[in-house]
PDB file of C-alpha atoms in Angstrom:
ATOM      1  CA  GLY A   1      -0.483   0.224  -0.114  1.00  0.00           C
ATOM      2  CA  PRO A   2       1.006   3.856   0.054  1.00  0.00           C
ATOM      3  CA  VAL A   3       3.643   4.409   2.476  1.00  0.00           C
ATOM      4  CA  ALA A   4       4.565   7.891   3.069  1.00  0.00           C
ATOM      5  CA  LEU A   5       9.340   8.590   3.253  1.00  0.00           C
ATOM      6  CA  LEU A   6       9.927  10.641   6.361  1.00  0.00           C
ATOM      7  CA  THR A   7      14.038  11.349   7.031  1.00  0.00           C
ATOM      8  CA  LEU A   8      15.589  11.538   9.849  1.00  0.00           C
ATOM      9  CA  ARG A   9      17.402  15.048  10.391  1.00  0.00           C
ATOM     10  CA  PRO A  10      21.449  14.632  11.713  1.00  0.00           C
ATOM     11  CA  ASP A  11      22.687  15.763  14.741  1.00  0.00           C
ATOM     12  CA  HIS A  12      25.085  18.195  13.262  1.00  0.00           C
ATOM     13  CA  LEU A  13      22.681  19.994  11.315  1.00  0.00           C
ATOM     14  CA  ARG A  14      22.058  23.992  13.105  1.00  0.00           C
ATOM     15  CA  ARG A  15      18.308  23.909  12.643  1.00  0.00           C
ATOM     16  CA  HIS A  16      15.759  20.388  13.581  1.00  0.00           C
ATOM     17  CA  ALA A  17      18.594  18.107  14.390  1.00  0.00           C
ATOM     18  CA  GLY A  18      17.705  14.905  15.537  1.00  0.00           C
ATOM     19  CA  GLU A  19      13.971  15.225  13.814  1.00  0.00           C
ATOM     20  CA  VAL A  20      12.285  13.206  11.961  1.00  0.00           C
ATOM     21  CA  CYS A  21      10.401  15.190   9.273  1.00  0.00           C
ATOM     22  CA  TRP A  22       9.407  15.236   5.224  1.00  0.00           C
ATOM     23  CA  PRO A  23      12.250  15.598   2.810  1.00  0.00           C
ATOM     24  CA  GLY A  24      12.068  19.130   1.344  1.00  0.00           C
ATOM     25  CA  GLY A  25      14.163  22.727   2.311  1.00  0.00           C
ATOM     26  CA  ARG A  26      14.512  25.851   0.294  1.00  0.00           C
ATOM     27  CA  PRO A  27      13.801  26.988  -3.056  1.00  0.00           C
ATOM     28  CA  GLU A  28      17.030  28.198  -5.174  1.00  0.00           C
ATOM     29  CA  PRO A  29      16.888  30.455  -7.627  1.00  0.00           C
ATOM     30  CA  GLN A  30      17.036  28.030 -10.496  1.00  0.00           C
ATOM     31  CA  ASP A  31      13.326  26.554  -9.117  1.00  0.00           C
ATOM     32  CA  ARG A  32      10.388  27.606 -11.127  1.00  0.00           C
ATOM     33  CA  ASP A  33       8.191  26.976  -8.409  1.00  0.00           C
ATOM     34  CA  LEU A  34       7.671  25.369  -5.474  1.00  0.00           C
ATOM     35  CA  TRP A  35       7.077  21.907  -6.825  1.00  0.00           C
ATOM     36  CA  GLU A  36      10.083  22.145  -8.642  1.00  0.00           C
ATOM     37  CA  THR A  37      11.707  22.173  -4.943  1.00  0.00           C
ATOM     38  CA  ALA A  38      10.110  19.556  -3.749  1.00  0.00           C
ATOM     39  CA  CYS A  39      11.066  17.607  -6.728  1.00  0.00           C
ATOM     40  CA  ARG A  40      14.904  18.837  -6.122  1.00  0.00           C
ATOM     41  CA  GLU A  41      15.353  18.534  -3.052  1.00  0.00           C
ATOM     42  CA  ALA A  42      13.705  15.003  -2.845  1.00  0.00           C
ATOM     43  CA  SER A  43      16.012  13.678  -5.165  1.00  0.00           C
ATOM     44  CA  GLU A  44      19.032  15.747  -3.784  1.00  0.00           C
ATOM     45  CA  GLU A  45      18.328  13.847   0.087  1.00  0.00           C
ATOM     46  CA  LEU A  46      16.671  10.535  -0.219  1.00  0.00           C
ATOM     47  CA  GLY A  47      17.817   9.394  -5.184  1.00  0.00           C
ATOM     48  CA  LEU A  48      14.258   9.645  -5.050  1.00  0.00           C
ATOM     49  CA  SER A  49      12.762   9.742  -9.269  1.00  0.00           C
ATOM     50  CA  VAL A  50       9.405  11.674  -9.275  1.00  0.00           C
ATOM     51  CA  THR A  51       6.956   9.788 -11.788  1.00  0.00           C
ATOM     52  CA  ALA A  52       3.894  11.621 -10.919  1.00  0.00           C
ATOM     53  CA  ARG A  53       2.514  14.411  -8.267  1.00  0.00           C
ATOM     54  CA  LEU A  54      -0.714  13.657  -6.738  1.00  0.00           C
ATOM     55  CA  GLY A  55      -1.409  16.104  -5.081  1.00  0.00           C
ATOM     56  CA  ARG A  56      -0.615  19.902  -2.479  1.00  0.00           C
ATOM     57  CA  LEU A  57      -1.898  19.790   1.019  1.00  0.00           C
ATOM     58  CA  THR A  58      -2.210  22.575   3.190  1.00  0.00           C
ATOM     59  CA  ALA A  59       0.866  24.886   3.646  1.00  0.00           C
ATOM     60  CA  ILE A  60       1.814  25.610   7.361  1.00  0.00           C
ATOM     61  CA  PRO A  61       4.031  27.929   9.053  1.00  0.00           C
ATOM     62  CA  VAL A  62       6.685  25.706  11.519  1.00  0.00           C
ATOM     63  CA  PHE A  63       6.569  28.142  14.301  1.00  0.00           C
ATOM     64  CA  GLY A  64       9.955  26.991  15.692  1.00  0.00           C
ATOM     65  CA  SER A  65      12.098  28.095  12.276  1.00  0.00           C
ATOM     66  CA  ASP A  66      10.267  30.935  10.764  1.00  0.00           C
ATOM     67  CA  PHE A  67       9.510  28.792   7.661  1.00  0.00           C
ATOM     68  CA  ARG A  68       6.387  27.776   5.861  1.00  0.00           C
ATOM     69  CA  LEU A  69       6.323  23.995   4.769  1.00  0.00           C
ATOM     70  CA  THR A  70       4.011  23.549   1.160  1.00  0.00           C
ATOM     71  CA  PRO A  71       3.909  19.680   0.986  1.00  0.00           C
ATOM     72  CA  PHE A  72       3.408  17.513  -2.076  1.00  0.00           C
ATOM     73  CA  VAL A  73       2.012  14.740  -2.803  1.00  0.00           C
ATOM     74  CA  ALA A  74       4.104  12.759  -5.679  1.00  0.00           C
ATOM     75  CA  ARG A  75       4.204   8.637  -6.466  1.00  0.00           C
ATOM     76  CA  VAL A  76       7.876   7.955  -6.947  1.00  0.00           C
ATOM     77  CA  ALA A  77      10.206   5.387  -8.874  1.00  0.00           C
ATOM     78  CA  ASP A  78      10.628   2.093  -6.842  1.00  0.00           C
ATOM     79  CA  GLY A  79      14.209   1.264  -6.485  1.00  0.00           C
ATOM     80  CA  PRO A  80      16.308   1.573  -3.499  1.00  0.00           C
ATOM     81  CA  LEU A  81      16.779   5.282  -1.946  1.00  0.00           C
ATOM     82  CA  ARG A  82      19.884   7.076  -1.730  1.00  0.00           C
ATOM     83  CA  PRO A  83      20.033   9.196   1.030  1.00  0.00           C
ATOM     84  CA  ASP A  84      22.384  11.680   1.333  1.00  0.00           C
ATOM     85  CA  PRO A  85      24.604  11.830   4.980  1.00  0.00           C
ATOM     86  CA  ASN A  86      25.115  14.940   4.816  1.00  0.00           C
ATOM     87  CA  GLU A  87      21.353  15.947   4.799  1.00  0.00           C
ATOM     88  CA  VAL A  88      19.955  12.236   6.082  1.00  0.00           C
ATOM     89  CA  ALA A  89      20.518   9.975   9.049  1.00  0.00           C
ATOM     90  CA  GLY A  90      17.868   8.016   8.346  1.00  0.00           C
ATOM     91  CA  VAL A  91      14.832   6.849   6.736  1.00  0.00           C
ATOM     92  CA  LEU A  92      11.362   6.244   7.672  1.00  0.00           C
ATOM     93  CA  ARG A  93       8.372   4.727   6.096  1.00  0.00           C
ATOM     94  CA  ALA A  94       4.869   5.479   7.246  1.00  0.00           C
ATOM     95  CA  PRO A  95       2.880   3.046   5.958  1.00  0.00           C
ATOM     96  CA  LEU A  96      -0.629   4.882   5.553  1.00  0.00           C
ATOM     97  CA  ARG A  97      -2.835   2.056   5.485  1.00  0.00           C
ATOM     98  CA  GLU A  98      -1.485   1.351   8.513  1.00  0.00           C
ATOM     99  CA  LEU A  99      -1.788   4.251  10.419  1.00  0.00           C
ATOM    100  CA  LEU A 100      -5.579   4.145   9.593  1.00  0.00           C
ATOM    101  CA  THR A 101      -6.354   0.569  10.829  1.00  0.00           C
ATOM    102  CA  ARG A 102      -5.054   1.907  14.442  1.00  0.00           C
ATOM    103  CA  PRO A 103      -7.718   2.288  16.966  1.00  0.00           C
ATOM    104  CA  SER A 104      -6.441   5.471  17.523  1.00  0.00           C
ATOM    105  CA  LEU A 105      -3.907   7.895  17.031  1.00  0.00           C
ATOM    106  CA  GLU A 106      -1.236   9.554  20.088  1.00  0.00           C
ATOM    107  CA  ALA A 107      -1.982  12.940  21.059  1.00  0.00           C
ATOM    108  CA  ILE A 108      -0.889  15.792  23.034  1.00  0.00           C
ATOM    109  CA  PRO A 109      -3.228  17.902  24.502  1.00  0.00           C
ATOM    110  CA  TYR A 110      -3.095  21.213  23.981  1.00  0.00           C
ATOM    111  CA  THR A 111      -5.218  25.050  24.427  1.00  0.00           C
ATOM    112  CA  LEU A 112      -5.467  27.388  21.996  1.00  0.00           C
ATOM    113  CA  GLY A 113      -8.080  30.649  23.161  1.00  0.00           C
ATOM    114  CA  ASP A 114     -10.652  28.543  24.903  1.00  0.00           C
ATOM    115  CA  GLU A 115     -10.572  25.607  23.152  1.00  0.00           C
ATOM    116  CA  LYS A 116      -8.669  21.770  23.565  1.00  0.00           C
ATOM    117  CA  ARG A 117      -7.009  20.929  20.966  1.00  0.00           C
ATOM    118  CA  LEU A 118      -5.347  17.398  20.531  1.00  0.00           C
ATOM    119  CA  ALA A 119      -1.896  17.732  18.174  1.00  0.00           C
ATOM    120  CA  PRO A 120      -1.117  14.707  16.648  1.00  0.00           C
ATOM    121  CA  ILE A 121       2.266  12.445  17.331  1.00  0.00           C
ATOM    122  CA  PHE A 122       3.799   8.926  15.482  1.00  0.00           C
ATOM    123  CA  ASP A 123       5.978   6.659  16.740  1.00  0.00           C
ATOM    124  CA  LEU A 124       7.428   5.733  13.446  1.00  0.00           C
ATOM    125  CA  GLU A 125      10.703   3.215  12.854  1.00  0.00           C
ATOM    126  CA  THR A 126      13.382   3.658  10.771  1.00  0.00           C
ATOM    127  CA  GLU A 127      14.965   1.520   8.539  1.00  0.00           C
ATOM    128  CA  THR A 128      17.135   0.083  11.149  1.00  0.00           C
ATOM    129  CA  GLY A 129      14.736  -0.628  13.474  1.00  0.00           C
ATOM    130  CA  ALA A 130      15.101   2.594  15.504  1.00  0.00           C
ATOM    131  CA  ARG A 131      12.212   4.320  17.152  1.00  0.00           C
ATOM    132  CA  ARG A 132      11.715   7.832  16.446  1.00  0.00           C
ATOM    133  CA  VAL A 133       8.253  10.195  16.721  1.00  0.00           C
ATOM    134  CA  LEU A 134       7.120  12.366  14.602  1.00  0.00           C
ATOM    135  CA  TYR A 135       4.951  15.508  15.670  1.00  0.00           C
ATOM    136  CA  GLY A 136       4.675  19.497  14.865  1.00  0.00           C
ATOM    137  CA  ALA A 137       4.287  20.532  11.738  1.00  0.00           C
ATOM    138  CA  SER A 138       5.599  17.263   9.756  1.00  0.00           C
ATOM    139  CA  ALA A 139       2.873  15.592  12.188  1.00  0.00           C
ATOM    140  CA  ILE A 140       0.198  18.108  11.392  1.00  0.00           C
ATOM    141  CA  VAL A 141       1.165  17.156   7.639  1.00  0.00           C
ATOM    142  CA  LEU A 142       1.088  13.306   8.264  1.00  0.00           C
ATOM    143  CA  LEU A 143      -2.346  13.360   9.134  1.00  0.00           C
ATOM    144  CA  GLU A 144      -3.578  15.263   6.417  1.00  0.00           C
ATOM    145  CA  LEU A 145      -2.137  13.236   3.805  1.00  0.00           C
ATOM    146  CA  LEU A 146      -4.141  10.093   5.989  1.00  0.00           C
ATOM    147  CA  VAL A 147      -7.175  12.269   5.907  1.00  0.00           C
ATOM    148  CA  VAL A 148      -7.205  12.861   2.091  1.00  0.00           C
ATOM    149  CA  VAL A 149      -5.752   8.483   1.781  1.00  0.00           C
ATOM    150  CA  ALA A 150      -9.083   7.470   4.061  1.00  0.00           C
ATOM    151  CA  ARG A 151     -11.153   9.142   1.724  1.00  0.00           C
ATOM    152  CA  ALA A 152      -9.929   8.155  -1.120  1.00  0.00           C
ATOM    153  CA  LEU A 153     -10.368   4.435   0.828  1.00  0.00           C
ATOM    154  CA  GLY A 154     -14.066   4.757   2.055  1.00  0.00           C
ATOM    155  CA  VAL A 155     -12.374   4.810   5.762  1.00  0.00           C
ATOM    156  CA  ASP A 156     -12.179   6.507   9.375  1.00  0.00           C
ATOM    157  CA  VAL A 157      -9.357   8.192  10.451  1.00  0.00           C
ATOM    158  CA  PRO A 158      -8.736   7.097  13.931  1.00  0.00           C
ATOM    159  CA  PRO A 159      -9.672   9.216  16.492  1.00  0.00           C
ATOM    160  CA  ARG A 160      -6.515  11.381  18.017  1.00  0.00           C
ATOM    161  CA  VAL A 161      -6.434  10.006  21.478  1.00  0.00           C
ATOM    162  CA  PRO A 162      -4.237  12.020  24.632  1.00  0.00           C
ATOM    163  CA  GLY A 163      -0.864   9.988  25.084  1.00  0.00           C
ATOM    164  CA  HIS A 164       1.783   9.537  26.934  1.00  0.00           C
ATOM    165  CA  ARG A 165       3.741  11.686  25.754  1.00  0.00           C
ATOM    166  CA  SER A 166       3.970  15.824  26.509  1.00  0.00           C
ATOM    167  CA  TRP A 167       5.857  18.747  24.443  1.00  0.00           C
ATOM    168  CA  GLU A 168       8.599  18.922  27.114  1.00  0.00           C
ATOM    169  CA  ASP A 169       9.314  15.691  25.230  1.00  0.00           C
ATOM    170  CA  ALA A 170       9.240  16.964  21.808  1.00  0.00           C
ATOM    171  CA  PHE A 171      11.430  19.867  23.206  1.00  0.00           C
ATOM    172  CA  VAL A 172      14.035  18.554  25.251  1.00  0.00           C
ATOM    173  CA  GLY A 173      15.765  17.109  22.496  1.00  0.00           C
ATOM    174  CA  ASP A 174      14.330  13.088  23.566  1.00  0.00           C
ATOM    175  CA  TYR A 175      12.878  12.347  20.181  1.00  0.00           C
ATOM    176  CA  ARG A 176      13.336   8.372  20.656  1.00  0.00           C
ATOM    177  CA  ALA A 177      10.169   6.576  20.888  1.00  0.00           C
ATOM    178  CA  ARG A 178       9.424   5.348  24.695  1.00  0.00           C
TER     179      ARG A 178
END
Protein backbone atom coordinates (compact mmCIF):
# COMPACT_ATOMS: atom_id res chain seq x y z
CA GLY A 1 0.00 0.00 0.00
CA PRO A 2 0.94 3.65 -0.07
CA VAL A 3 3.85 4.71 2.12
CA ALA A 4 4.98 8.16 3.17
CA LEU A 5 8.76 8.58 3.27
CA LEU A 6 10.23 10.77 6.01
CA THR A 7 13.78 11.52 7.02
CA LEU A 8 15.69 11.74 10.28
CA ARG A 9 17.83 14.87 10.28
CA PRO A 10 21.46 14.42 11.36
CA ASP A 11 22.52 15.75 14.75
CA HIS A 12 25.11 18.10 13.22
CA LEU A 13 22.57 20.33 11.44
CA ARG A 14 21.95 23.86 12.76
CA ARG A 15 18.17 23.72 12.49
CA HIS A 16 15.90 20.90 13.62
CA ALA A 17 18.82 18.53 14.27
CA GLY A 18 17.73 15.01 15.20
CA GLU A 19 14.11 15.58 14.18
CA VAL A 20 11.92 13.54 11.87
CA CYS A 21 10.73 15.54 8.89
CA TRP A 22 9.65 15.42 5.27
CA PRO A 23 12.25 15.62 2.51
CA GLY A 24 12.50 19.22 1.41
CA GLY A 25 14.22 22.53 1.82
CA ARG A 26 14.52 26.10 0.70
CA PRO A 27 13.90 27.16 -2.88
CA GLU A 28 16.99 27.88 -4.96
CA PRO A 29 17.20 30.47 -7.74
CA GLN A 30 16.98 27.84 -10.50
CA ASP A 31 13.69 26.42 -9.09
CA ARG A 32 10.73 27.67 -11.13
CA ASP A 33 8.26 27.03 -8.30
CA LEU A 34 7.81 25.16 -5.01
CA TRP A 35 6.91 21.92 -6.82
CA GLU A 36 10.29 22.01 -8.56
CA THR A 37 11.95 22.73 -5.21
CA ALA A 38 10.23 19.70 -3.68
CA CYS A 39 11.31 17.42 -6.54
CA ARG A 40 14.92 18.68 -6.44
CA GLU A 41 15.15 18.27 -2.67
CA ALA A 42 13.65 14.75 -2.79
CA SER A 43 16.25 13.80 -5.36
CA GLU A 44 19.14 15.40 -3.44
CA GLU A 45 18.16 13.99 -0.04
CA LEU A 46 16.94 10.49 -0.93
CA GLY A 47 17.73 9.92 -4.60
CA LEU A 48 14.00 9.88 -5.37
CA SER A 49 12.78 10.17 -8.93
CA VAL A 50 9.30 11.69 -9.01
CA THR A 51 7.05 10.06 -11.61
CA ALA A 52 3.78 11.93 -10.96
CA ARG A 53 2.44 14.86 -8.96
CA LEU A 54 -0.61 13.60 -7.09
CA GLY A 55 -1.54 16.77 -5.23
CA ARG A 56 -0.65 19.44 -2.74
CA LEU A 57 -1.60 19.62 0.91
CA THR A 58 -2.18 22.70 3.06
CA ALA A 59 0.81 25.01 3.54
CA ILE A 60 1.46 25.63 7.24
CA PRO A 61 3.90 27.73 9.27
CA VAL A 62 6.72 26.07 11.17
CA PHE A 63 6.77 28.20 14.29
CA GLY A 64 10.17 27.08 15.57
CA SER A 65 12.02 28.26 12.46
CA ASP A 66 9.98 30.96 10.70
CA PHE A 67 9.56 28.72 7.64
CA ARG A 68 6.39 27.76 5.80
CA LEU A 69 5.95 24.06 4.96
CA THR A 70 4.34 23.55 1.54
CA PRO A 71 3.76 19.80 1.18
CA PHE A 72 3.28 18.01 -2.13
CA VAL A 73 2.20 14.40 -2.65
CA ALA A 74 3.96 12.48 -5.41
CA ARG A 75 4.42 9.03 -6.79
CA VAL A 76 8.08 8.04 -7.00
CA ALA A 77 9.90 5.43 -9.05
CA ASP A 78 10.60 2.08 -7.42
CA GLY A 79 14.20 1.50 -6.55
CA PRO A 80 16.64 1.78 -3.70
CA LEU A 81 16.84 4.97 -1.71
CA ARG A 82 20.17 6.80 -1.71
CA PRO A 83 20.11 9.02 1.40
CA ASP A 84 22.65 11.85 1.43
CA PRO A 85 24.48 11.41 4.78
CA ASN A 86 25.02 15.18 5.04
CA GLU A 87 21.25 15.72 5.14
CA VAL A 88 19.72 12.40 6.20
CA ALA A 89 20.63 10.26 9.22
CA GLY A 90 17.86 7.75 8.56
CA VAL A 91 14.72 7.02 6.56
CA LEU A 92 11.33 6.30 8.06
CA ARG A 93 8.38 4.76 6.26
CA ALA A 94 4.87 5.59 7.41
CA PRO A 95 2.56 2.88 6.01
CA LEU A 96 -0.66 4.80 5.45
CA ARG A 97 -3.05 1.82 5.48
CA GLU A 98 -1.54 0.56 8.73
CA LEU A 99 -1.89 3.97 10.36
CA LEU A 100 -5.54 4.07 9.25
CA THR A 101 -6.25 0.69 10.89
CA ARG A 102 -4.98 1.72 14.32
CA PRO A 103 -7.70 2.03 16.96
CA SER A 104 -6.47 5.56 17.72
CA LEU A 105 -3.71 8.05 16.98
CA GLU A 106 -1.61 9.42 19.82
CA ALA A 107 -1.79 13.16 20.46
CA ILE A 108 -0.52 15.84 22.84
CA PRO A 109 -3.25 18.03 24.38
CA TYR A 110 -2.89 21.81 24.14
CA THR A 111 -5.08 24.87 24.44
CA LEU A 112 -5.46 27.57 21.79
CA GLY A 113 -7.41 30.51 23.17
CA ASP A 114 -10.25 28.85 25.03
CA GLU A 115 -10.30 25.76 22.83
CA LYS A 116 -8.73 22.45 23.87
CA ARG A 117 -7.07 20.62 20.98
CA LEU A 118 -5.00 17.51 20.28
CA ALA A 119 -1.76 17.76 18.30
CA PRO A 120 -1.01 14.49 16.47
CA ILE A 121 2.24 12.63 17.00
CA PHE A 122 3.37 9.43 15.31
CA ASP A 123 5.70 6.75 16.62
CA LEU A 124 7.64 5.55 13.55
CA GLU A 125 10.53 3.17 12.89
CA THR A 126 13.74 3.89 10.97
CA GLU A 127 15.18 1.39 8.50
CA THR A 128 17.54 0.22 11.27
CA GLY A 129 14.67 -0.47 13.67
CA ALA A 130 15.16 2.60 15.89
CA ARG A 131 11.95 4.31 17.01
CA ARG A 132 11.43 8.05 16.51
CA VAL A 133 8.54 10.42 17.11
CA LEU A 134 7.12 12.67 14.40
CA TYR A 135 5.48 15.77 15.88
CA GLY A 136 4.71 19.40 15.11
CA ALA A 137 4.11 20.68 11.59
CA SER A 138 5.35 17.45 9.99
CA ALA A 139 2.87 15.39 12.04
CA ILE A 140 0.05 17.75 11.04
CA VAL A 141 0.97 17.17 7.38
CA LEU A 142 0.91 13.38 7.89
CA LEU A 143 -2.50 13.65 9.55
CA GLU A 144 -3.84 15.65 6.58
CA LEU A 145 -2.41 13.04 4.20
CA LEU A 146 -4.21 10.34 6.21
CA VAL A 147 -7.48 12.29 5.88
CA VAL A 148 -7.06 12.46 2.09
CA VAL A 149 -6.17 8.76 1.79
CA ALA A 150 -8.99 7.73 4.16
CA ARG A 151 -11.50 9.67 2.07
CA ALA A 152 -10.25 7.93 -1.11
CA LEU A 153 -10.51 4.51 0.59
CA GLY A 154 -13.90 5.24 2.14
CA VAL A 155 -12.67 4.73 5.70
CA ASP A 156 -12.43 6.92 8.79
CA VAL A 157 -9.25 8.32 10.28
CA PRO A 158 -8.73 6.91 13.78
CA PRO A 159 -9.56 9.38 16.54
CA ARG A 160 -6.74 11.26 18.25
CA VAL A 161 -6.39 10.49 21.94
CA PRO A 162 -4.04 11.95 24.56
CA GLY A 163 -0.96 9.77 24.89
CA HIS A 164 1.82 9.55 27.46
CA ARG A 165 4.10 12.14 25.81
CA SER A 166 4.21 15.86 26.52
CA TRP A 167 5.56 18.87 24.62
CA GLU A 168 8.54 18.81 26.96
CA ASP A 169 9.44 15.37 25.60
CA ALA A 170 9.63 16.83 22.10
CA PHE A 171 11.48 20.03 22.89
CA VAL A 172 14.18 18.69 25.21
CA GLY A 173 15.68 16.80 22.29
CA ASP A 174 14.38 13.32 23.11
CA TYR A 175 12.75 12.36 19.82
CA ARG A 176 13.09 8.66 20.49
CA ALA A 177 9.91 6.75 21.10
CA ARG A 178 9.45 5.46 24.62
